[in-house]
Amino acid sequence: MSVLLFVAIIAVCYLLFRYAYSTETPKIEGIPEVPGLPFLGGLVALGECHARKAKEWSEKYGDVFQVRLGRKRIVFANSYASVKDLWITQQSSLISRPKFHTFHGIVSTSQGFTIGTSPWDASCKAKRRAAATALNRPAVQTYMPVIDLESAVSIQELVNDSQKRKFGINPVAYFQRYALNTSLTLNYGYRIDGSVENEVLKEIIDVERLISNFRSTSHNWQDYVPLLRYFKGKNEKAVEARKRRDAYLEVLLKRLKDDIRSGVDKPCITGNILKDPEAKLNHEEIKSICLSMVSAGLDTVPGNVIMGLGYLSSPHGQTIQQKAFEAIREVYPNNDAWDMCLKEEKVPYITALVKEVLRFWIVIPIGLPRTSIGDMTYNGAIIPAGTTFYMNAWAANYDPAQFTDPEAFSPERYLNSAPEGTPHFAYGAGSRMCAGSHLANRELYAAFVRLICAFEITEADRVEDRPILDALECNGIPTSLTTDPKDFKCKFRVRDEGLLNGWLEKSLGDVKM
């Protein structure tokens, strides 16, 4: 072997070695690093459930550590205090989002990015401002007739189906529809009529769940390892999901525009923007708001209502359910909670129940990633601008330094001596936290008041039909961005048929079931 060839081989090996351990951003001095494999970094070790593994690593490397995932270097925050420091105290620097190959480069090429996944720029700022105006507390109060209708529709169908299914009912589809129809009505002035078996409803839910996988931090290795992008299988699935989503989004927006031209449109967020001569949003930004409303409507509310019902059906949940029912009756002894839950939140135990559901079933265990736009510090270490951060929201919500006995489901923790600070990280934190949190809270509060007033919720007779009550193990798709609850059943026994029929008649009017 000639000297020149030997030197060339050594040089190639050296370059491969450097590349195998290199990342797009340099190693951060002063932040512990989790070791990883060549080229892949920590991807193999993280497995399907990033939240649980990252929590295990934090016990060895500290609350904040860095890990190489393919070509990307990620800083994980795993405790309540570290999230508070980075996401809230230093929020002005942690305001942008990274771009990923699968979601941003394939799925989002036609409709654009959701507000929540957009990198920070003037356009994102304008979209968030419009969304914040449409979703602030006063605006949300005007949407209560929609929540009135959609919660009543789901409860009426539960009543009907309970009479036919003696072994119990899987509540998933009922509350996916509740959240989706609320979002569609608010954004397009349009709701999907019919039962939970409606094909349009099922198509939107199915596609949005698929796309949630493509937004996940753990599902798409091609986001981290560029070489994998040449294998077309995952790309083809992403393209198919994009086309299916394009089909119904275009139909919804075209229908609204046609209604506006005909003068028969109903008041809604996108309609108000389209008709406002002062609106400064372009067509792409309007599409982004539409996209955000549809996808976000299925991110948090359904999973929390569904798993909340699952817990209320359990033996310990029966005790909580009785306390909640008595608390409602104490505030509303004249049986007017059904109406009043739309006007006010005056049952502290239900407010606490909602917070505990959001804390316990953190339906986005690893929050949407952030990218810093300025240098940040942590324990004396300087983290340079352009660094990608992952919030382990599940670990932070279960941090014993913030929450006494965090593994226990206890609404009482939010009564009297409630923990100080942000009650949970279900909506993220800081300057890019979910703009729809007020709406989601009202949807959850009204749903739980009405469900508890309407039913005694009990567990299924068959053990195999009962829910898994662990916040991570209950997820049917561990690699998804959001929790997709595994199927289970519970039983709904009407408390007072006469009262419930009166409430439902008033709320439903002549709506099509």
Short mmCIF file of C-alpha atoms in Angstrom, two decimals:
data_model
loop_
_atom_site.label_atom_id
_atom_site.label_comp_id
_atom_site.label_asym_id
_atom_site.label_seq_id
_atom_site.Cartn_x
_atom_site.Cartn_y
_atom_site.Cartn_z
CA MET A 1 0.00 0.00 0.00
CA SER A 2 1.44 3.34 -1.02
CA VAL A 3 1.98 6.03 1.57
CA LEU A 4 -0.45 8.30 -0.28
CA LEU A 5 -3.23 5.71 -0.18
CA PHE A 6 -2.56 5.01 3.50
CA VAL A 7 -2.76 8.70 4.31
CA ALA A 8 -6.01 8.99 2.32
CA ILE A 9 -7.58 6.08 4.22
CA ILE A 10 -6.52 7.58 7.55
CA ALA A 11 -7.96 10.94 6.50
CA VAL A 12 -11.28 9.39 5.46
CA CYS A 13 -11.50 7.42 8.71
CA TYR A 14 -10.74 10.55 10.67
CA LEU A 15 -13.45 12.53 8.84
CA LEU A 16 -15.98 9.72 9.33
CA PHE A 17 -15.12 9.61 13.03
CA ARG A 18 -15.52 13.37 13.34
CA TYR A 19 -18.82 13.27 11.46
CA ALA A 20 -20.11 10.33 13.50
CA TYR A 21 -19.88 12.39 16.69
CA SER A 22 -20.50 15.89 15.34
CA THR A 23 -23.67 17.97 15.50
CA GLU A 24 -25.05 21.05 13.77
CA THR A 25 -24.38 23.03 16.94
CA PRO A 26 -21.26 22.61 19.11
CA LYS A 27 -21.08 20.93 22.49
CA ILE A 28 -22.12 23.24 25.33
CA GLU A 29 -19.49 23.60 28.01
CA GLY A 30 -20.78 23.26 31.56
CA ILE A 31 -23.90 21.21 30.68
CA PRO A 32 -23.58 17.44 31.32
CA GLU A 33 -23.68 15.32 28.16
CA VAL A 34 -25.27 11.90 27.76
CA PRO A 35 -22.93 9.67 25.71
CA GLY A 36 -24.27 8.13 22.53
CA LEU A 37 -23.57 5.89 19.57
CA PRO A 38 -21.76 7.01 16.40
CA PHE A 39 -24.11 8.74 13.92
CA LEU A 40 -27.24 7.99 16.01
CA GLY A 41 -26.29 9.49 19.36
CA GLY A 42 -28.94 8.79 22.00
CA LEU A 43 -31.75 7.83 19.61
CA VAL A 44 -31.52 4.10 20.29
CA ALA A 45 -31.31 4.51 24.06
CA LEU A 46 -34.25 6.92 24.16
CA GLY A 47 -36.49 4.28 22.65
CA GLU A 48 -40.19 4.98 22.12
CA CYS A 49 -40.87 6.86 25.35
CA HIS A 50 -38.52 9.84 25.45
CA ALA A 51 -40.11 11.30 28.57
CA ARG A 52 -39.44 8.27 30.78
CA LYS A 53 -35.89 7.71 29.54
CA ALA A 54 -34.98 11.38 29.83
CA LYS A 55 -36.24 11.32 33.43
CA GLU A 56 -33.96 8.32 34.10
CA TRP A 57 -31.00 10.17 32.58
CA SER A 58 -31.72 13.23 34.72
CA GLU A 59 -31.21 11.14 37.84
CA LYS A 60 -27.64 10.47 36.67
CA TYR A 61 -26.71 13.63 34.74
CA GLY A 62 -28.80 16.30 36.48
CA ASP A 63 -32.05 18.13 35.77
CA VAL A 64 -30.61 19.74 32.63
CA PHE A 65 -28.39 17.79 30.26
CA GLN A 66 -27.46 17.74 26.58
CA VAL A 67 -27.73 14.77 24.28
CA ARG A 68 -26.73 14.22 20.67
CA LEU A 69 -29.61 12.92 18.53
CA GLY A 70 -28.11 12.20 15.14
CA ARG A 71 -26.83 15.54 13.85
CA LYS A 72 -28.85 17.58 16.35
CA ARG A 73 -27.79 18.57 19.84
CA ILE A 74 -30.69 18.85 22.28
CA VAL A 75 -30.86 20.33 25.78
CA PHE A 76 -33.43 18.54 27.95
CA ALA A 77 -35.03 20.19 31.01
CA ASN A 78 -36.54 17.62 33.37
CA SER A 79 -37.58 19.36 36.57
CA TYR A 80 -40.16 21.98 37.50
CA ALA A 81 -37.43 24.43 38.59
CA SER A 82 -35.34 24.04 35.42
CA VAL A 83 -38.39 24.49 33.17
CA LYS A 84 -39.40 27.56 35.15
CA ASP A 85 -35.90 29.03 34.81
CA LEU A 86 -35.44 28.37 31.09
CA TRP A 87 -39.02 28.67 29.78
CA ILE A 88 -40.37 31.43 32.04
CA THR A 89 -37.54 33.45 33.62
CA GLN A 90 -35.61 33.52 30.32
CA GLN A 91 -38.63 33.35 28.04
CA SER A 92 -37.63 36.29 25.84
CA SER A 93 -34.68 34.25 24.58
CA LEU A 94 -36.56 30.95 24.25
CA ILE A 95 -39.26 32.03 21.84
CA SER A 96 -38.61 30.30 18.52
CA ARG A 97 -39.16 26.80 17.13
CA PRO A 98 -36.74 24.54 15.26
CA LYS A 99 -37.62 23.17 11.84
CA PHE A 100 -37.72 19.43 11.27
CA HIS A 101 -37.48 17.60 7.96
CA THR A 102 -40.65 15.49 8.18
CA PHE A 103 -43.19 17.92 9.62
CA HIS A 104 -41.88 21.22 8.27
CA GLY A 105 -40.26 19.95 5.08
CA ILE A 106 -42.92 17.46 3.90
CA VAL A 107 -46.21 17.58 5.82
CA SER A 108 -46.42 21.38 5.96
CA THR A 109 -45.37 22.35 2.45
CA SER A 110 -48.92 22.97 1.23
CA GLN A 111 -50.82 24.47 4.18
CA GLY A 112 -47.87 26.02 6.01
CA PHE A 113 -46.96 25.65 9.67
CA THR A 114 -49.32 25.79 12.60
CA ILE A 115 -48.89 28.79 14.87
CA GLY A 116 -47.37 26.56 17.51
CA THR A 117 -44.74 25.07 15.18
CA SER A 118 -43.73 28.29 13.38
CA PRO A 119 -40.22 29.69 13.93
CA TRP A 120 -40.31 33.16 15.48
CA ASP A 121 -40.56 35.97 12.93
CA ALA A 122 -42.85 38.86 12.06
CA SER A 123 -45.42 36.53 10.46
CA CYS A 124 -45.54 34.25 13.51
CA LYS A 125 -45.92 37.29 15.75
CA ALA A 126 -48.88 38.52 13.67
CA LYS A 127 -50.54 35.10 13.73
CA ARG A 128 -50.13 34.76 17.48
CA ARG A 129 -51.53 38.25 17.99
CA ALA A 130 -54.62 37.39 15.93
CA ALA A 131 -55.06 34.09 17.76
CA ALA A 132 -54.60 35.72 21.15
CA THR A 133 -57.31 38.27 20.35
CA ALA A 134 -59.69 35.53 19.23
CA LEU A 135 -58.93 33.30 22.23
CA ASN A 136 -58.61 35.70 25.16
CA ARG A 137 -60.93 35.46 28.17
CA PRO A 138 -63.62 37.91 26.95
CA ALA A 139 -63.68 36.31 23.50
CA VAL A 140 -63.87 32.79 24.92
CA GLN A 141 -66.92 33.76 26.98
CA THR A 142 -68.78 34.53 23.75
CA TYR A 143 -68.11 30.96 22.56
CA MET A 144 -70.03 29.31 25.39
CA PRO A 145 -73.11 28.56 23.22
CA VAL A 146 -70.85 26.32 21.13
CA ILE A 147 -69.60 24.45 24.20
CA ASP A 148 -73.21 24.25 25.41
CA LEU A 149 -74.27 22.51 22.20
CA GLU A 150 -71.29 20.21 21.72
CA SER A 151 -71.19 18.97 25.33
CA ALA A 152 -74.95 18.31 25.20
CA VAL A 153 -74.62 16.39 21.92
CA SER A 154 -71.97 14.10 23.40
CA ILE A 155 -73.93 13.54 26.61
CA GLN A 156 -77.14 12.79 24.71
CA GLU A 157 -75.36 10.22 22.59
CA LEU A 158 -73.81 8.67 25.72
CA VAL A 159 -77.33 8.35 27.14
CA ASN A 160 -78.57 6.70 23.95
CA ASP A 161 -75.64 4.32 23.60
CA SER A 162 -75.58 3.35 27.30
CA GLN A 163 -78.94 1.69 26.79
CA LYS A 164 -77.50 -0.50 24.02
CA ARG A 165 -74.06 -1.39 25.41
CA LYS A 166 -74.40 -3.16 28.73
CA PHE A 167 -70.67 -3.80 29.11
CA GLY A 168 -69.82 -0.09 28.93
CA ILE A 169 -68.85 2.56 26.42
CA ASN A 170 -65.48 3.62 25.02
CA PRO A 171 -65.64 7.43 25.52
CA VAL A 172 -62.89 8.31 23.04
CA ALA A 173 -64.90 9.22 19.94
CA TYR A 174 -67.51 11.25 21.85
CA PHE A 175 -64.98 13.71 23.20
CA GLN A 176 -62.82 13.84 20.12
CA ARG A 177 -65.96 15.08 18.39
CA TYR A 178 -66.68 17.49 21.28
CA ALA A 179 -63.30 19.17 20.88
CA LEU A 180 -63.15 19.02 17.08
CA ASN A 181 -66.65 20.39 16.49
CA THR A 182 -65.96 23.20 18.95
CA SER A 183 -62.84 24.15 17.00
CA LEU A 184 -64.55 23.86 13.60
CA THR A 185 -67.49 26.00 14.68
CA LEU A 186 -65.29 28.69 16.16
CA ASN A 187 -62.97 28.78 13.18
CA TYR A 188 -65.29 28.11 10.22
CA GLY A 189 -68.81 28.58 11.59
CA TYR A 190 -69.43 24.94 10.66
CA ARG A 191 -69.94 21.74 12.67
CA ILE A 192 -70.11 18.11 11.57
CA ASP A 193 -73.61 16.71 12.07
CA GLY A 194 -74.33 13.12 12.92
CA SER A 195 -73.05 10.47 15.30
CA VAL A 196 -69.48 9.66 16.27
CA GLU A 197 -69.47 7.26 13.30
CA ASN A 198 -69.63 10.17 10.83
CA GLU A 199 -67.04 9.47 8.10
CA VAL A 200 -65.84 13.09 7.77
CA LEU A 201 -65.33 13.29 11.52
CA LYS A 202 -63.40 10.01 11.54
CA GLU A 203 -61.24 11.11 8.58
CA ILE A 204 -60.18 14.39 10.22
CA ILE A 205 -59.41 12.68 13.52
CA ASP A 206 -57.48 9.87 11.82
CA VAL A 207 -55.36 12.23 9.74
CA GLU A 208 -54.65 14.60 12.61
CA ARG A 209 -53.48 11.66 14.72
CA LEU A 210 -51.18 10.56 11.89
CA ILE A 211 -49.73 14.04 11.61
CA SER A 212 -49.26 14.17 15.36
CA ASN A 213 -46.84 11.27 14.89
CA PHE A 214 -44.84 13.29 12.40
CA ARG A 215 -44.57 16.14 14.94
CA SER A 216 -43.23 13.78 17.60
CA THR A 217 -39.72 14.10 19.00
CA SER A 218 -39.26 10.32 18.99
CA HIS A 219 -41.03 9.00 15.88
CA ASN A 220 -38.90 10.32 13.01
CA TRP A 221 -35.23 9.41 13.06
CA GLN A 222 -34.89 10.99 9.63
CA ASP A 223 -35.31 14.37 11.34
CA TYR A 224 -32.01 13.74 13.10
CA VAL A 225 -30.07 11.51 10.68
CA PRO A 226 -30.01 13.08 7.18
CA LEU A 227 -28.92 9.82 5.51
CA LEU A 228 -32.25 8.21 6.43
CA ARG A 229 -34.12 10.75 4.31
CA TYR A 230 -33.09 8.82 1.21
CA PHE A 231 -35.31 5.91 2.33
CA LYS A 232 -38.65 6.94 0.87
CA GLY A 233 -41.09 4.95 3.00
CA LYS A 234 -41.55 7.51 5.77
CA ASN A 235 -41.58 10.38 3.26
CA GLU A 236 -44.38 8.71 1.29
CA LYS A 237 -46.50 8.30 4.43
CA ALA A 238 -45.97 11.96 5.27
CA VAL A 239 -46.98 13.02 1.74
CA GLU A 240 -50.12 10.87 1.93
CA ALA A 241 -51.12 12.44 5.25
CA ARG A 242 -50.52 15.91 3.83
CA LYS A 243 -52.74 15.23 0.82
CA ARG A 244 -55.54 13.87 2.97
CA ARG A 245 -55.35 16.90 5.25
CA ASP A 246 -55.24 19.30 2.29
CA ALA A 247 -58.49 17.81 1.01
CA TYR A 248 -60.63 18.63 4.05
CA LEU A 249 -58.90 21.92 4.90
CA GLU A 250 -59.51 23.25 1.39
CA VAL A 251 -63.17 22.14 1.55
CA LEU A 252 -63.70 23.86 4.92
CA LEU A 253 -62.12 27.15 3.83
CA LYS A 254 -63.86 27.15 0.44
CA ARG A 255 -67.21 26.52 2.13
CA LEU A 256 -66.68 29.48 4.46
CA LYS A 257 -65.68 31.80 1.60
CA ASP A 258 -68.72 30.69 -0.41
CA ASP A 259 -70.99 31.36 2.57
CA ILE A 260 -69.47 34.83 3.01
CA ARG A 261 -70.10 35.65 -0.65
CA SER A 262 -73.68 34.43 -0.28
CA GLY A 263 -74.20 36.31 2.96
CA VAL A 264 -75.17 33.18 4.91
CA ASP A 265 -71.97 32.68 6.94
CA LYS A 266 -72.07 32.37 10.71
CA PRO A 267 -69.77 34.48 12.91
CA CYS A 268 -66.38 32.77 13.29
CA ILE A 269 -62.70 33.56 13.74
CA THR A 270 -61.56 33.09 10.13
CA GLY A 271 -64.69 34.75 8.76
CA ASN A 272 -64.01 37.82 10.91
CA ILE A 273 -60.46 38.00 9.57
CA LEU A 274 -61.53 37.54 5.94
CA LYS A 275 -64.15 40.30 6.23
CA ASP A 276 -61.99 42.75 8.20
CA PRO A 277 -60.49 45.37 5.84
CA GLU A 278 -57.96 46.22 8.56
CA ALA A 279 -56.71 42.64 8.93
CA LYS A 280 -53.04 42.43 8.06
CA LEU A 281 -52.82 38.67 7.57
CA ASN A 282 -52.07 37.22 4.15
CA HIS A 283 -53.60 34.04 2.71
CA GLU A 284 -50.81 31.80 4.04
CA GLU A 285 -51.19 33.23 7.54
CA ILE A 286 -54.96 32.70 7.46
CA LYS A 287 -54.39 29.08 6.43
CA SER A 288 -51.97 28.72 9.34
CA ILE A 289 -54.62 29.88 11.82
CA CYS A 290 -57.16 27.45 10.33
CA LEU A 291 -54.64 24.64 10.53
CA SER A 292 -53.81 25.51 14.13
CA MET A 293 -57.44 25.52 15.25
CA VAL A 294 -58.16 22.11 13.74
CA SER A 295 -55.01 20.38 15.00
CA ALA A 296 -54.88 22.05 18.43
CA GLY A 297 -58.52 21.19 19.05
CA LEU A 298 -57.53 17.52 19.11
CA ASP A 299 -54.25 17.89 21.03
CA THR A 300 -55.25 18.51 24.65
CA VAL A 301 -58.97 18.53 25.42
CA PRO A 302 -60.05 15.06 24.20
CA GLY A 303 -57.20 13.20 25.91
CA ASN A 304 -57.79 15.02 29.19
CA VAL A 305 -61.56 14.49 29.23
CA ILE A 306 -61.17 10.83 28.23
CA MET A 307 -58.51 9.97 30.81
CA GLY A 308 -60.30 12.08 33.43
CA LEU A 309 -63.40 9.95 32.86
CA GLY A 310 -61.26 6.84 33.06
CA TYR A 311 -60.00 7.85 36.47
CA LEU A 312 -63.41 8.91 37.75
CA SER A 313 -64.67 5.42 36.88
CA SER A 314 -62.01 3.78 39.09
CA PRO A 315 -62.58 2.91 42.76
CA HIS A 316 -60.65 5.97 43.99
CA GLY A 317 -62.28 8.03 41.26
CA GLN A 318 -65.67 7.19 42.76
CA THR A 319 -64.65 9.06 45.91
CA ILE A 320 -63.45 12.06 43.90
CA GLN A 321 -66.59 11.97 41.79
CA GLN A 322 -68.80 12.09 44.89
CA LYS A 323 -66.81 15.01 46.32
CA ALA A 324 -67.16 16.82 42.99
CA PHE A 325 -70.91 16.19 42.85
CA GLU A 326 -71.39 17.44 46.41
CA ALA A 327 -69.25 20.52 45.67
CA ILE A 328 -71.42 21.33 42.64
CA ARG A 329 -74.64 20.90 44.65
CA GLU A 330 -73.26 23.12 47.42
CA VAL A 331 -72.67 26.01 45.00
CA TYR A 332 -75.81 25.32 42.92
CA PRO A 333 -78.46 23.78 45.21
CA ASN A 334 -81.20 24.64 42.69
CA ASN A 335 -79.84 22.31 39.98
CA ASP A 336 -78.72 25.16 37.72
CA ALA A 337 -75.07 24.08 37.41
CA TRP A 338 -75.80 22.87 33.84
CA ASP A 339 -76.38 26.46 32.72
CA MET A 340 -74.13 28.31 35.15
CA CYS A 341 -70.96 26.36 34.23
CA LEU A 342 -71.09 28.24 30.91
CA LYS A 343 -71.22 31.64 32.61
CA GLU A 344 -68.79 31.28 35.51
CA GLU A 345 -66.29 29.03 37.23
CA LYS A 346 -67.44 29.04 40.83
CA VAL A 347 -66.95 25.46 41.92
CA PRO A 348 -63.37 25.39 43.29
CA TYR A 349 -63.29 21.60 43.45
CA ILE A 350 -64.03 21.30 39.71
CA THR A 351 -61.38 23.91 38.89
CA ALA A 352 -58.94 21.88 41.01
CA LEU A 353 -60.06 18.67 39.30
CA VAL A 354 -59.34 20.20 35.88
CA LYS A 355 -55.86 21.30 36.98
CA GLU A 356 -55.08 17.87 38.41
CA VAL A 357 -56.27 16.15 35.22
CA LEU A 358 -53.99 18.46 33.21
CA ARG A 359 -51.06 17.78 35.54
CA PHE A 360 -51.55 14.05 35.89
CA TRP A 361 -52.32 13.24 32.25
CA ILE A 362 -49.86 15.51 30.54
CA VAL A 363 -51.02 14.71 27.02
CA ILE A 364 -47.90 16.23 25.43
CA PRO A 365 -45.22 14.50 27.55
CA ILE A 366 -42.35 16.13 25.66
CA GLY A 367 -43.51 19.65 24.87
CA LEU A 368 -43.13 21.22 21.45
CA PRO A 369 -39.41 21.98 21.04
CA ARG A 370 -38.00 25.49 21.34
CA THR A 371 -35.01 27.22 19.78
CA SER A 372 -33.24 30.05 21.57
CA ILE A 373 -32.79 33.38 19.78
CA GLY A 374 -30.31 34.69 22.33
CA ASP A 375 -27.66 33.29 24.66
CA MET A 376 -29.05 31.76 27.86
CA THR A 377 -27.48 30.64 31.12
CA TYR A 378 -28.04 27.69 33.42
CA ASN A 379 -26.03 27.08 36.58
CA GLY A 380 -23.28 29.31 35.23
CA ALA A 381 -23.09 27.62 31.82
CA ILE A 382 -23.70 29.75 28.73
CA ILE A 383 -26.07 28.08 26.26
CA PRO A 384 -25.60 29.80 22.88
CA ALA A 385 -28.35 31.17 20.67
CA GLY A 386 -29.68 28.63 18.19
CA THR A 387 -29.79 25.77 20.69
CA THR A 388 -32.77 23.41 20.60
CA PHE A 389 -34.52 22.68 23.92
CA TYR A 390 -36.93 19.90 24.88
CA MET A 391 -39.21 20.28 27.91
CA ASN A 392 -39.85 17.00 29.68
CA ALA A 393 -43.28 18.21 30.78
CA TRP A 394 -44.21 14.82 32.21
CA ALA A 395 -41.16 14.81 34.50
CA ALA A 396 -41.75 18.43 35.53
CA ASN A 397 -45.42 17.73 36.31
CA TYR A 398 -44.33 14.81 38.50
CA ASP A 399 -41.48 16.63 40.26
CA PRO A 400 -41.67 15.82 44.00
CA ALA A 401 -39.84 19.06 44.78
CA GLN A 402 -42.91 20.95 43.52
CA PHE A 403 -45.79 18.50 44.02
CA THR A 404 -46.29 16.48 47.19
CA ASP A 405 -46.83 12.80 46.37
CA PRO A 406 -46.95 13.50 42.61
CA GLU A 407 -47.87 9.92 41.69
CA ALA A 408 -51.21 10.30 43.50
CA PHE A 409 -54.22 11.76 41.68
CA SER A 410 -55.44 14.43 44.09
CA PRO A 411 -57.47 17.53 43.13
CA GLU A 412 -57.05 18.64 46.75
CA ARG A 413 -53.46 19.66 46.02
CA TYR A 414 -54.89 22.72 44.23
CA LEU A 415 -57.16 23.73 47.10
CA ASN A 416 -56.14 25.82 50.11
CA SER A 417 -52.34 25.31 50.20
CA ALA A 418 -51.97 25.00 46.42
CA PRO A 419 -48.40 24.82 45.04
CA GLU A 420 -47.08 28.24 44.07
CA GLY A 421 -46.32 29.19 40.49
CA THR A 422 -47.50 27.66 37.23
CA PRO A 423 -49.96 24.89 38.22
CA HIS A 424 -48.74 22.51 35.49
CA PHE A 425 -47.05 22.50 32.08
CA ALA A 426 -49.88 20.98 30.05
CA TYR A 427 -49.98 24.12 27.90
CA GLY A 428 -46.24 24.65 27.80
CA ALA A 429 -44.87 27.76 29.49
CA GLY A 430 -43.57 31.24 28.82
CA SER A 431 -43.97 33.36 25.73
CA ARG A 432 -44.94 30.51 23.36
CA MET A 433 -47.34 28.64 25.63
CA CYS A 434 -50.62 27.53 24.05
CA ALA A 435 -52.70 30.53 22.96
CA GLY A 436 -55.87 28.47 23.38
CA SER A 437 -55.42 27.64 27.06
CA HIS A 438 -58.40 29.76 28.19
CA LEU A 439 -60.68 28.00 25.71
CA ALA A 440 -59.37 24.56 26.67
CA ASN A 441 -59.88 25.27 30.37
CA ARG A 442 -63.48 26.32 29.77
CA GLU A 443 -64.14 23.25 27.61
CA LEU A 444 -62.76 21.00 30.35
CA TYR A 445 -64.58 22.77 33.20
CA ALA A 446 -67.96 22.68 31.44
CA ALA A 447 -67.48 19.06 30.35
CA PHE A 448 -66.70 17.80 33.84
CA VAL A 449 -69.49 19.80 35.52
CA ARG A 450 -72.05 18.48 33.06
CA LEU A 451 -70.79 14.90 33.02
CA ILE A 452 -70.78 14.69 36.82
CA CYS A 453 -74.22 16.30 37.05
CA ALA A 454 -75.58 13.92 34.41
CA PHE A 455 -74.02 10.59 35.34
CA GLU A 456 -72.58 8.31 37.94
CA ILE A 457 -69.52 7.06 36.08
CA THR A 458 -68.41 3.56 37.06
CA GLU A 459 -65.84 1.07 35.83
CA ALA A 460 -66.58 -1.65 33.31
CA ASP A 461 -67.58 -5.07 34.65
CA ARG A 462 -64.83 -6.85 32.74
CA VAL A 463 -61.29 -6.20 33.98
CA GLU A 464 -59.91 -6.19 30.45
CA ASP A 465 -62.20 -3.26 29.56
CA ARG A 466 -60.92 -0.98 32.33
CA PRO A 467 -58.51 1.91 31.64
CA ILE A 468 -54.78 1.96 32.24
CA LEU A 469 -54.31 4.88 34.64
CA ASP A 470 -50.58 5.50 34.28
CA ALA A 471 -49.97 8.74 32.39
CA LEU A 472 -47.47 7.17 29.96
CA GLU A 473 -48.63 3.57 29.83
CA CYS A 474 -52.15 4.69 28.86
CA ASN A 475 -50.84 5.98 25.53
CA GLY A 476 -51.74 3.73 22.61
CA ILE A 477 -49.05 5.29 20.41
CA PRO A 478 -45.98 5.94 22.60
CA THR A 479 -44.10 7.66 19.76
CA SER A 480 -46.86 10.19 19.08
CA LEU A 481 -46.50 13.84 20.09
CA THR A 482 -49.76 13.66 22.08
CA THR A 483 -51.35 10.93 24.17
CA ASP A 484 -53.72 8.74 22.17
CA PRO A 485 -55.56 6.87 24.96
CA LYS A 486 -55.74 3.10 24.67
CA ASP A 487 -59.28 1.85 24.26
CA PHE A 488 -61.22 1.25 27.44
CA LYS A 489 -64.82 1.31 28.59
CA CYS A 490 -66.74 2.79 31.49
CA LYS A 491 -70.41 2.85 32.41
CA PHE A 492 -72.67 5.89 32.57
CA ARG A 493 -75.74 5.72 34.80
CA VAL A 494 -78.07 8.72 34.59
CA ARG A 495 -78.50 10.36 38.01
CA ASP A 496 -81.88 12.01 37.38
CA GLU A 497 -83.58 11.26 34.08
CA GLY A 498 -86.13 14.08 34.34
CA LEU A 499 -83.54 16.74 35.12
CA LEU A 500 -81.17 15.55 32.40
CA ASN A 501 -83.88 15.41 29.74
CA GLY A 502 -84.83 18.99 30.56
CA TRP A 503 -81.25 20.19 30.35
CA LEU A 504 -80.63 18.38 27.07
CA GLU A 505 -83.84 19.63 25.47
CA LYS A 506 -82.89 23.22 26.25
CA SER A 507 -79.30 22.86 24.98
CA LEU A 508 -79.96 20.81 21.87
CA GLY A 509 -82.94 22.59 20.34
CA ASP A 510 -83.37 21.21 16.83
CA VAL A 511 -79.76 20.13 16.28
CA LYS A 512 -79.21 17.06 14.13
CA MET A 513 -77.85 14.10 16.08
#
